[in-house]
Tab-separated table of C-alpha atoms and ligand atoms in Angstrom:
chain	number	residue	atom	x	y	z
A	1	MET	CA	22.597	25.741	0.479
A	2	SER	CA	25.965	26.331	-0.224
A	3	ASN	CA	27.745	23.929	-1.983
A	4	LYS	CA	31.308	25.510	-2.646
A	5	PHE	CA	33.184	22.460	-3.366
A	6	LEU	CA	30.786	20.630	-5.262
A	7	SER	CA	30.170	23.246	-7.835
A	8	GLN	CA	34.040	23.342	-8.222
A	9	ASN	CA	34.703	19.452	-8.366
A	10	ASP	CA	31.541	18.366	-10.172
A	11	PRO	CA	29.278	21.559	-11.824
A	12	LYS	CA	27.165	19.004	-13.529
A	13	ILE	CA	25.849	17.321	-10.266
A	14	ALA	CA	25.971	20.937	-8.421
A	15	LYS	CA	23.830	22.448	-10.946
A	16	ILE	CA	21.127	19.584	-11.158
A	17	LEU	CA	21.099	19.879	-7.270
A	18	LYS	CA	20.534	23.506	-7.409
A	19	LYS	CA	17.595	23.129	-9.987
A	20	GLU	CA	16.070	19.988	-7.686
A	21	GLN	CA	16.570	22.413	-4.581
A	22	GLN	CA	14.679	25.300	-6.480
A	23	ARG	CA	11.900	22.853	-7.867
A	24	GLN	CA	11.230	22.054	-3.879
A	25	GLN	CA	11.044	25.753	-3.309
A	26	GLU	CA	8.433	26.434	-6.352
A	27	VAL	CA	5.882	23.446	-5.799
A	28	LEU	CA	3.684	22.715	-3.438
A	29	GLU	CA	5.147	19.431	-2.212
A	30	MET	CA	1.832	17.110	-1.277
A	31	ILE	CA	2.734	13.709	-1.269
A	32	PRO	CA	2.208	12.461	2.172
A	33	SER	CA	5.461	10.505	2.341
A	34	GLU	CA	7.548	13.500	1.889
A	35	ASN	CA	8.968	16.347	4.067
A	36	PHE	CA	11.540	18.684	4.437
A	37	VAL	CA	14.547	17.947	6.772
A	38	SER	CA	16.074	20.612	8.944
A	39	LYS	CA	19.697	22.277	7.885
A	40	ALA	CA	20.946	20.590	11.066
A	41	VAL	CA	19.646	16.802	9.818
A	42	LEU	CA	21.317	17.765	6.534
A	43	GLU	CA	24.596	18.590	7.735
A	44	ALA	CA	24.793	15.256	9.694
A	45	LEU	CA	23.529	13.354	6.720
A	46	GLY	CA	26.530	15.207	4.736
A	47	SER	CA	29.208	14.559	7.555
A	48	VAL	CA	32.556	12.433	7.750
A	49	ALA	CA	30.525	9.948	9.708
A	50	THR	CA	30.142	8.346	6.113
A	51	ASN	CA	33.410	7.447	6.022
A	52	LYS	CA	33.215	4.747	8.684
A	53	TYR	CA	32.796	0.927	8.721
A	54	ALA	CA	30.932	-0.294	11.958
A	55	GLU	CA	29.573	-3.477	11.410
A	56	GLY	CA	28.371	-4.781	14.423
A	57	TYR	CA	26.457	-2.795	17.373
A	58	PRO	CA	27.723	-0.060	20.057
A	59	GLY	CA	30.648	-1.667	21.930
A	60	LYS	CA	30.614	-4.735	19.743
A	61	ARG	CA	32.502	-3.858	16.238
A	62	TYR	CA	34.175	-5.845	13.953
A	63	TYR	CA	36.141	-2.514	13.341
A	64	GLY	CA	38.487	-0.303	15.236
A	65	GLY	CA	37.954	3.467	15.605
A	66	CYS	CA	34.272	3.323	16.239
A	67	GLU	CA	34.509	5.063	19.617
A	68	TYR	CA	32.535	8.468	18.011
A	69	ILE	CA	30.352	6.133	15.983
A	70	ASP	CA	29.503	4.540	19.081
A	71	GLN	CA	28.545	7.704	20.731
A	72	ILE	CA	26.507	8.596	18.098
A	73	GLU	CA	24.437	5.276	17.182
A	74	GLN	CA	23.860	5.101	21.401
A	75	THR	CA	22.694	8.652	21.330
A	76	ALA	CA	19.854	7.737	18.388
A	77	ILE	CA	19.220	4.540	20.148
A	78	SER	CA	18.569	6.469	23.742
A	79	ARG	CA	16.682	9.605	22.044
A	80	ALA	CA	14.528	7.138	20.082
A	81	LYS	CA	13.570	5.018	23.480
A	82	LYS	CA	12.724	8.019	25.145
A	83	LEU	CA	10.926	9.391	22.567
A	84	PHE	CA	8.611	6.429	21.913
A	85	ASN	CA	8.793	4.667	25.200
A	86	ALA	CA	10.755	1.651	23.584
A	87	GLU	CA	12.415	-1.186	25.261
A	88	HIS	CA	14.797	-1.744	22.562
A	89	VAL	CA	15.751	0.255	19.344
A	90	ASN	CA	17.785	-0.797	16.215
A	91	VAL	CA	18.609	2.439	14.001
A	92	GLN	CA	20.343	0.423	11.519
A	93	PRO	CA	18.123	-0.614	8.892
A	94	LEU	CA	19.043	0.996	5.853
A	95	SER	CA	15.368	1.761	4.759
A	96	GLY	CA	11.809	0.722	5.147
A	97	ALA	CA	11.883	-2.600	2.760
A	98	PRO	CA	14.824	-4.214	4.381
A	99	MET	CA	13.436	-3.055	7.696
A	100	ASN	CA	10.459	-5.218	7.321
A	101	LEU	CA	12.427	-7.668	5.754
A	102	ALA	CA	14.627	-7.686	8.662
A	103	VAL	CA	11.304	-8.439	11.213
A	104	TYR	CA	9.731	-10.830	9.023
A	105	SER	CA	13.284	-13.037	9.054
A	106	ALA	CA	13.759	-12.953	12.520
A	107	PHE	CA	10.232	-14.477	13.246
A	108	CYS	CA	9.383	-16.817	10.171
A	109	GLN	CA	11.088	-19.529	8.225
A	110	PRO	CA	10.585	-19.531	4.622
A	111	GLY	CA	6.911	-20.586	3.793
A	112	ASP	CA	5.580	-19.433	7.448
A	113	THR	CA	2.463	-17.091	6.887
A	114	ILE	CA	2.084	-13.339	7.515
A	115	LEU	CA	-0.901	-11.483	8.078
A	116	GLY	CA	-1.067	-8.043	6.626
A	117	MET	CA	-3.432	-5.262	5.076
A	118	ASP	CA	-4.230	-5.210	1.196
A	119	LEU	CA	-2.318	-2.803	-0.956
A	120	SER	CA	-5.504	-1.651	-2.575
A	121	HIS	CA	-6.852	-1.006	1.008
A	122	GLY	CA	-4.235	1.243	2.386
A	123	GLY	CA	-1.635	-1.377	3.185
A	124	HIS	CA	2.287	-1.664	1.988
A	125	LEU	CA	3.976	-2.949	-0.690
A	126	THR	CA	6.369	-4.797	1.883
A	127	HIS	CA	3.224	-5.982	3.633
A	128	GLY	CA	3.013	-9.126	1.034
A	129	HIS	CA	2.358	-7.649	-2.182
A	130	PRO	CA	2.908	-10.738	-4.482
A	131	VAL	CA	5.798	-8.454	-6.583
A	132	THR	CA	8.069	-8.402	-3.599
A	133	LEU	CA	10.882	-10.792	-2.599
A	134	SER	CA	9.005	-11.160	0.798
A	135	ALA	CA	6.038	-12.598	-0.822
A	136	LYS	CA	8.167	-15.074	-2.702
A	137	ILE	CA	9.770	-16.279	0.730
A	138	TYR	CA	6.880	-16.060	3.194
A	139	ARG	CA	3.097	-16.546	2.608
A	140	PHE	CA	1.020	-13.699	2.904
A	141	VAL	CA	-2.642	-13.599	3.721
A	142	ARG	CA	-4.487	-10.228	3.512
A	143	TYR	CA	-7.089	-8.599	5.353
A	144	THR	CA	-8.970	-5.650	3.839
A	145	CYS	CA	-11.771	-2.759	5.341
A	146	ASP	CA	-14.808	-1.253	4.886
A	147	PRO	CA	-13.937	1.316	1.861
A	148	LYS	CA	-16.708	3.693	2.932
A	149	THR	CA	-15.635	3.970	6.464
A	150	GLY	CA	-12.389	2.730	6.628
A	151	LYS	CA	-13.429	0.335	9.338
A	152	LEU	CA	-11.576	-2.536	10.183
A	153	ASP	CA	-13.524	-5.842	11.252
A	154	TYR	CA	-11.710	-6.892	14.072
A	155	LYS	CA	-13.713	-10.022	14.504
A	156	ALA	CA	-13.147	-11.115	10.927
A	157	ILE	CA	-9.236	-10.442	11.234
A	158	GLU	CA	-9.539	-12.639	14.355
A	159	ALA	CA	-11.137	-15.485	12.520
A	160	LEU	CA	-8.858	-15.203	9.413
A	161	ALA	CA	-5.824	-15.630	11.809
A	162	LYS	CA	-6.867	-18.435	13.585
A	163	ALA	CA	-7.899	-20.082	10.524
A	164	GLU	CA	-4.356	-19.274	8.513
A	165	LYS	CA	-2.132	-19.382	11.703
A	166	PRO	CA	0.464	-16.675	11.087
A	167	LYS	CA	3.653	-15.952	12.779
A	168	ILE	CA	3.158	-12.350	12.182
A	169	VAL	CA	0.046	-10.303	12.443
A	170	LEU	CA	1.116	-7.278	10.738
A	171	ALA	CA	-0.698	-3.770	11.024
A	172	GLY	CA	0.299	-0.453	9.200
A	173	PHE	CA	-0.161	1.186	5.918
A	174	SER	CA	0.716	3.616	3.200
A	175	ALA	CA	-2.382	5.003	2.000
A	176	TYR	CA	-5.045	4.439	4.892
A	177	SER	CA	-5.813	7.407	6.739
A	178	ARG	CA	-7.600	6.049	9.904
A	179	ASN	CA	-6.598	4.920	13.054
A	180	LEU	CA	-5.893	1.498	14.141
A	181	ASN	CA	-7.013	-0.421	17.362
A	182	TYR	CA	-3.325	-1.586	18.530
A	183	LYS	CA	-4.811	-3.422	21.416
A	184	LYS	CA	-7.019	-5.399	19.293
A	185	PHE	CA	-4.100	-6.334	17.013
A	186	ASN	CA	-2.152	-7.240	19.617
A	187	ALA	CA	-4.734	-9.345	21.427
A	188	ILE	CA	-5.500	-11.239	17.978
A	189	ALA	CA	-1.827	-11.925	17.743
A	190	LYS	CA	-1.746	-13.325	21.450
A	191	LYS	CA	-4.745	-15.393	20.924
A	192	VAL	CA	-3.054	-17.332	17.716
A	193	GLY	CA	0.741	-17.024	19.174
A	194	ALA	CA	1.799	-14.829	17.070
A	195	ILE	CA	3.970	-11.912	17.110
A	196	SER	CA	2.073	-8.494	16.625
A	197	MET	CA	3.947	-5.589	14.408
A	198	MET	CA	2.908	-2.240	13.584
A	199	ASP	CA	4.641	-0.604	10.656
A	200	MET	CA	4.024	2.942	11.447
A	201	ALA	CA	6.432	4.395	8.651
A	202	HIS	CA	3.454	7.205	7.566
A	203	ILE	CA	2.725	8.547	10.945
A	204	ALA	CA	5.970	8.180	13.097
A	205	GLY	CA	6.246	11.808	13.627
A	206	LEU	CA	2.385	12.319	14.438
A	207	VAL	CA	3.135	9.613	17.282
A	208	ALA	CA	6.507	11.556	18.301
A	209	GLY	CA	4.279	14.965	18.432
A	210	LYS	CA	1.718	13.283	20.414
A	211	ALA	CA	-1.077	13.510	18.024
A	212	LEU	CA	-1.598	10.136	17.685
A	213	GLU	CA	-1.818	7.074	19.797
A	214	ASN	CA	1.863	5.476	20.241
A	215	PRO	CA	1.707	1.806	19.244
A	216	VAL	CA	5.207	0.673	20.669
A	217	PRO	CA	4.377	-0.093	24.180
A	218	ILE	CA	1.402	-1.999	23.271
A	219	MET	CA	2.755	-4.283	20.237
A	220	ASP	CA	5.690	-6.542	20.210
A	221	VAL	CA	7.474	-4.908	17.252
A	222	VAL	CA	7.007	-1.289	15.776
A	223	THR	CA	8.811	-0.462	12.467
A	224	THR	CA	9.461	2.765	10.987
A	225	THR	CA	11.127	4.655	8.428
A	226	THR	CA	12.347	7.721	9.698
A	227	HIS	CA	12.144	10.290	6.652
A	228	LYS	CA	8.551	10.986	6.408
A	229	THR	CA	6.172	12.572	9.357
A	230	LEU	CA	9.114	12.198	11.452
A	231	ARG	CA	11.215	14.362	9.262
A	232	GLY	CA	14.561	12.584	9.559
A	233	PRO	CA	16.665	11.568	6.927
A	234	ARG	CA	15.947	8.488	4.555
A	235	GLY	CA	16.301	5.309	6.860
A	236	GLY	CA	14.446	2.782	9.014
A	237	MET	CA	14.031	1.608	12.508
A	238	ILE	CA	12.878	-1.185	14.729
A	239	MET	CA	11.665	-0.676	18.047
A	240	CYS	CA	10.569	-4.075	20.011
A	241	LYS	CA	10.351	-5.328	23.153
A	242	GLN	CA	13.264	-6.396	25.199
A	243	LYS	CA	12.975	-10.038	24.872
A	244	TYR	CA	13.149	-9.721	20.853
A	245	ALA	CA	16.273	-7.603	20.833
A	246	ARG	CA	18.430	-10.036	20.381
A	247	GLN	CA	16.322	-11.716	17.453
A	248	ILE	CA	16.075	-8.476	16.215
A	249	ASP	CA	19.508	-7.380	15.898
A	250	LYS	CA	20.784	-10.186	14.491
A	251	ALA	CA	18.312	-10.372	11.920
A	252	VAL	CA	19.509	-6.946	10.625
A	253	PHE	CA	23.150	-7.691	11.402
A	254	PRO	CA	24.618	-10.041	10.074
A	255	GLY	CA	21.244	-11.354	8.777
A	256	LEU	CA	20.229	-8.895	5.946
A	257	GLN	CA	22.662	-5.680	6.028
A	258	GLY	CA	26.545	-5.116	6.265
A	259	GLY	CA	27.860	-1.738	7.513
A	260	PRO	CA	25.390	0.531	9.126
A	261	HIS	CA	25.342	3.905	7.317
A	262	GLN	CA	26.409	6.159	10.156
A	263	ASN	CA	25.856	9.154	8.649
A	264	GLN	CA	22.438	8.398	8.226
A	265	ILE	CA	22.308	7.398	11.865
A	266	ALA	CA	23.891	10.691	12.811
A	267	ALA	CA	21.345	12.471	11.047
A	268	LEU	CA	18.459	10.352	12.643
A	269	ALA	CA	19.673	11.213	16.156
A	270	VAL	CA	19.608	14.870	15.148
A	271	ALA	CA	16.206	14.427	13.871
A	272	LEU	CA	14.940	12.384	17.063
A	273	HIS	CA	16.061	15.759	19.122
A	274	GLU	CA	14.199	17.983	17.278
A	275	ALA	CA	10.804	15.533	17.658
A	276	GLN	CA	11.383	16.208	21.418
A	277	LYS	CA	10.784	19.786	21.244
A	278	ALA	CA	7.689	21.499	22.061
A	279	SER	CA	7.773	23.049	18.447
A	280	PHE	CA	7.550	19.601	17.082
A	281	LYS	CA	4.317	18.865	18.990
A	282	LYS	CA	2.712	21.842	17.518
A	283	TYR	CA	4.100	20.636	14.148
A	284	ALA	CA	2.286	17.245	14.484
A	285	ALA	CA	-0.864	18.894	15.338
A	286	GLN	CA	-1.145	21.343	12.837
A	287	VAL	CA	-0.589	18.454	10.494
A	288	LEU	CA	-3.760	16.813	11.401
A	289	LYS	CA	-5.982	20.230	11.428
A	290	ASN	CA	-4.453	20.835	7.864
A	291	ALA	CA	-5.386	17.411	6.547
A	292	ARG	CA	-9.062	17.762	8.291
A	293	VAL	CA	-9.563	21.245	6.255
A	294	LEU	CA	-7.988	19.800	3.015
A	295	CYS	CA	-10.335	16.987	3.195
A	296	GLN	CA	-13.319	18.937	3.843
A	297	GLU	CA	-12.393	20.990	0.833
A	298	LEU	CA	-12.183	18.265	-1.487
A	299	GLN	CA	-15.274	16.478	-0.454
A	300	ALA	CA	-17.555	19.176	-0.562
A	301	GLY	CA	-15.787	19.923	-4.223
A	302	GLY	CA	-16.736	16.195	-5.218
A	303	LEU	CA	-14.016	14.057	-4.611
A	304	LYS	CA	-14.991	10.691	-3.192
A	305	ILE	CA	-12.903	10.571	0.023
A	306	VAL	CA	-11.972	7.086	0.217
A	307	PHE	CA	-12.469	5.484	4.018
A	308	GLY	CA	-14.869	8.348	4.534
A	309	GLY	CA	-12.692	11.104	5.892
A	310	THR	CA	-8.943	11.325	7.576
A	311	ASP	CA	-7.755	11.073	11.150
A	312	ASN	CA	-4.213	11.275	9.767
A	313	HIS	CA	-2.109	13.395	7.613
A	314	LEU	CA	-3.282	11.739	4.456
A	315	ILE	CA	-6.132	11.962	1.821
A	316	LEU	CA	-7.212	9.204	-0.384
A	317	ALA	CA	-9.885	10.376	-3.240
A	318	ASP	CA	-11.280	8.994	-5.880
A	319	VAL	CA	-11.173	11.270	-8.842
A	320	THR	CA	-13.013	9.713	-10.994
A	321	PRO	CA	-16.267	11.298	-10.176
A	322	LEU	CA	-14.955	14.461	-11.941
A	323	GLY	CA	-14.583	12.434	-14.973
A	324	LEU	CA	-10.263	11.978	-14.546
A	325	SER	CA	-8.371	9.106	-13.660
A	326	GLY	CA	-5.830	9.069	-11.204
A	327	LYS	CA	-2.823	9.429	-13.482
A	328	GLU	CA	-4.664	12.523	-15.462
A	329	ALA	CA	-5.215	14.147	-11.833
A	330	GLU	CA	-2.021	13.706	-11.114
A	331	GLN	CA	-0.712	15.250	-14.330
A	332	ALA	CA	-2.916	17.854	-14.299
A	333	LEU	CA	-1.654	19.049	-10.857
A	334	ASP	CA	1.942	18.617	-11.549
A	335	GLU	CA	1.470	21.047	-14.552
A	336	VAL	CA	0.680	23.631	-12.336
A	337	GLY	CA	3.147	22.631	-9.579
A	338	ILE	CA	1.426	20.793	-7.237
A	339	THR	CA	3.096	17.549	-6.378
A	340	VAL	CA	0.641	14.097	-5.583
A	341	ASN	CA	0.428	10.729	-6.347
A	342	LYS	CA	-1.825	8.648	-8.338
A	343	ASN	CA	-2.880	5.572	-6.099
A	344	ILE	CA	-5.101	2.725	-6.425
A	345	ILE	CA	-8.254	2.542	-4.151
A	346	PRO	CA	-10.326	-0.438	-2.733
A	347	ASN	CA	-11.538	-2.733	-5.193
A	348	ASP	CA	-10.116	-0.566	-8.169
A	349	ILE	CA	-11.707	-1.702	-11.306
A	350	ARG	CA	-8.554	0.541	-13.265
A	351	LYS	CA	-4.969	-0.285	-13.524
A	352	PRO	CA	-1.971	0.469	-11.097
A	353	LEU	CA	-0.287	2.947	-13.639
A	354	ASP	CA	-3.560	4.480	-14.087
A	355	PRO	CA	-5.695	3.958	-11.244
A	356	SER	CA	-8.663	5.746	-9.917
A	357	GLY	CA	-7.328	7.445	-6.908
A	358	ILE	CA	-4.654	9.891	-5.864
A	359	ARG	CA	-3.017	10.255	-2.357
A	360	LEU	CA	-2.272	13.599	-0.740
A	361	GLY	CA	-1.183	14.956	2.395
A	362	THR	CA	0.097	17.858	4.442
A	363	PRO	CA	3.545	17.097	6.248
A	364	ALA	CA	5.337	18.986	3.843
A	365	LEU	CA	3.380	22.065	3.691
A	366	THR	CA	2.945	22.056	7.441
A	367	THR	CA	6.903	22.094	7.716
A	368	ARG	CA	6.759	25.343	5.575
A	369	GLY	CA	4.574	27.115	8.067
A	370	MET	CA	0.941	26.952	5.881
A	371	LYS	CA	-2.317	26.564	8.184
A	372	GLU	CA	-5.588	26.120	7.512
A	373	PRO	CA	-6.316	28.917	5.345
A	374	ALA	CA	-3.674	27.813	2.855
A	375	MET	CA	-5.169	24.498	2.853
A	376	LYS	CA	-8.519	26.050	2.164
A	377	LYS	CA	-7.216	27.700	-1.055
A	378	ILE	CA	-5.316	24.693	-1.779
A	379	GLY	CA	-8.335	22.466	-1.507
A	380	GLN	CA	-10.712	24.914	-3.504
A	381	MET	CA	-7.977	25.406	-6.368
A	382	ILE	CA	-7.343	21.778	-6.779
A	383	ILE	CA	-11.101	21.115	-7.043
A	384	ALA	CA	-11.156	24.131	-9.788
A	385	LEU	CA	-8.166	22.682	-11.865
A	386	LEU	CA	-9.744	19.140	-11.691
A	387	LYS	CA	-13.125	20.130	-13.079
A	388	ASN	CA	-11.288	22.016	-15.864
A	389	PRO	CA	-7.681	20.547	-16.233
A	390	HIS	CA	-7.401	21.854	-19.845
A	391	LYS	CA	-8.770	25.418	-19.438
A	392	ILE	CA	-6.052	28.033	-19.813
A	393	SER	CA	-7.357	30.203	-17.345
A	394	GLN	CA	-7.771	27.693	-14.802
A	395	LYS	CA	-4.393	26.484	-15.201
A	396	THR	CA	-2.993	30.263	-14.712
A	397	ALA	CA	-4.929	30.822	-11.756
A	398	ALA	CA	-3.541	27.593	-10.233
A	399	ARG	CA	-0.241	28.809	-11.120
A	400	LYS	CA	-0.345	32.039	-9.700
A	401	LEU	CA	-2.152	30.469	-6.220
A	402	VAL	CA	1.527	28.098	-6.099
A	403	LYS	CA	3.676	30.699	-6.555
A	404	GLU	CA	1.711	33.228	-3.918
A	405	LEU	CA	1.739	30.472	-1.202
A	406	THR	CA	5.711	29.244	-1.833
A	407	GLN	CA	6.812	32.656	-1.805
A	408	LYS	CA	4.574	33.524	1.525
A	409	PHE	CA	6.033	30.270	2.781
A	410	PRO	CA	9.452	30.124	1.629
A	411	LEU	CA	11.834	26.769	2.161
A	412	PHE	CA	14.490	27.456	5.065
A	413	TYR	CA	17.519	26.254	2.668
A	414	GLY	CA	17.800	29.630	1.012
A	415	VAL	CA	18.159	29.261	-2.863
B	501	DSN	N1	6.710	4.649	-0.817
B	501	DSN	C1	6.520	5.414	0.390
B	501	DSN	C2	5.174	5.727	0.249
B	501	DSN	O1	5.134	6.628	-0.660
B	501	DSN	O2	4.039	5.724	1.038
B	501	DSN	C3	6.388	3.932	1.574
B	501	DSN	O3	7.332	3.307	1.300
């Protein structure tokens, strides 16, 4: 991308950014929460909308001069409503953690109980991990799944909900690879008088592309970050039933945040426009096909696939059967240009900074145009390398494949 003014004004940052762009071009990005936004999204993100303060909501701002900012935010809201069949949408959350905190604060008083999925079983830090601020304010109770099959025991979750009386029954994940039954989650919430909430951050793009079931018409509240499979700018979005609109909006502003990042909202509007296209539907379907092929290769090569397989874009794999820890596997792959992240697995006996698993996914590689044959090669190469992480010839072969694939499927930003 051209950065004429940046190069003149701040050559140091310009140079580092150029290197980051080159890094993105030259590695196989397999962290399942990462993706590449279009040039149009990048332009909106780097636009003059960043100059404007606009506390409040379209038509009800605390600042003058918001006529165009209102149009941008209203366009983002309308596009999100249409794409996800949502009754009400708030596009102002700055990112995922404040987004979920805003929802908790909309429905809970300090000390109230929230039922969420355990982090080591695929849940998310913001779903009540003890290290978070949310966990200091609210009382989180966690449910787990069967690590072999990924199956959730909905009867056990219902019994837990009845015993603990949560204000929110929360579904959603960041390292879980199976589909959830939203109707069952919603029914459990209704039985105990709780709000049903789904955090679909990881799969929003797959829902938008109609490759996975849409939880929005079923659950009371659905949150999502906008930069993962949805391929938008970094940010968050809350969708809810109309009857909760006021509560949610008040919790976001003035409850938690000040001025929204209007450049981010403009870029989100562009991403939502892109997600309505037929090409995005194809993209979402391909992400799933690629994940299945990759998963089969890794499983065939001896990795233990947690939850027994994948229904979405991500794979959580126990690498200890190959004699490595997750950290060692991440480092070995990093060295040859494959980016994944180490991850804890259910009932992990190792520590979070050096766990037993790695988490990998297909959204970013699919954006570059890679399909099943590339996934097969990558899967086989990952196995070969992890079996012999210190063998020079193995590293050379891996680097060669990374180079071949990244050149064959170049990033569209140019160099
Ligand atoms: N940190 C994100 C992820 O990598 O899944 C979730 O917020």
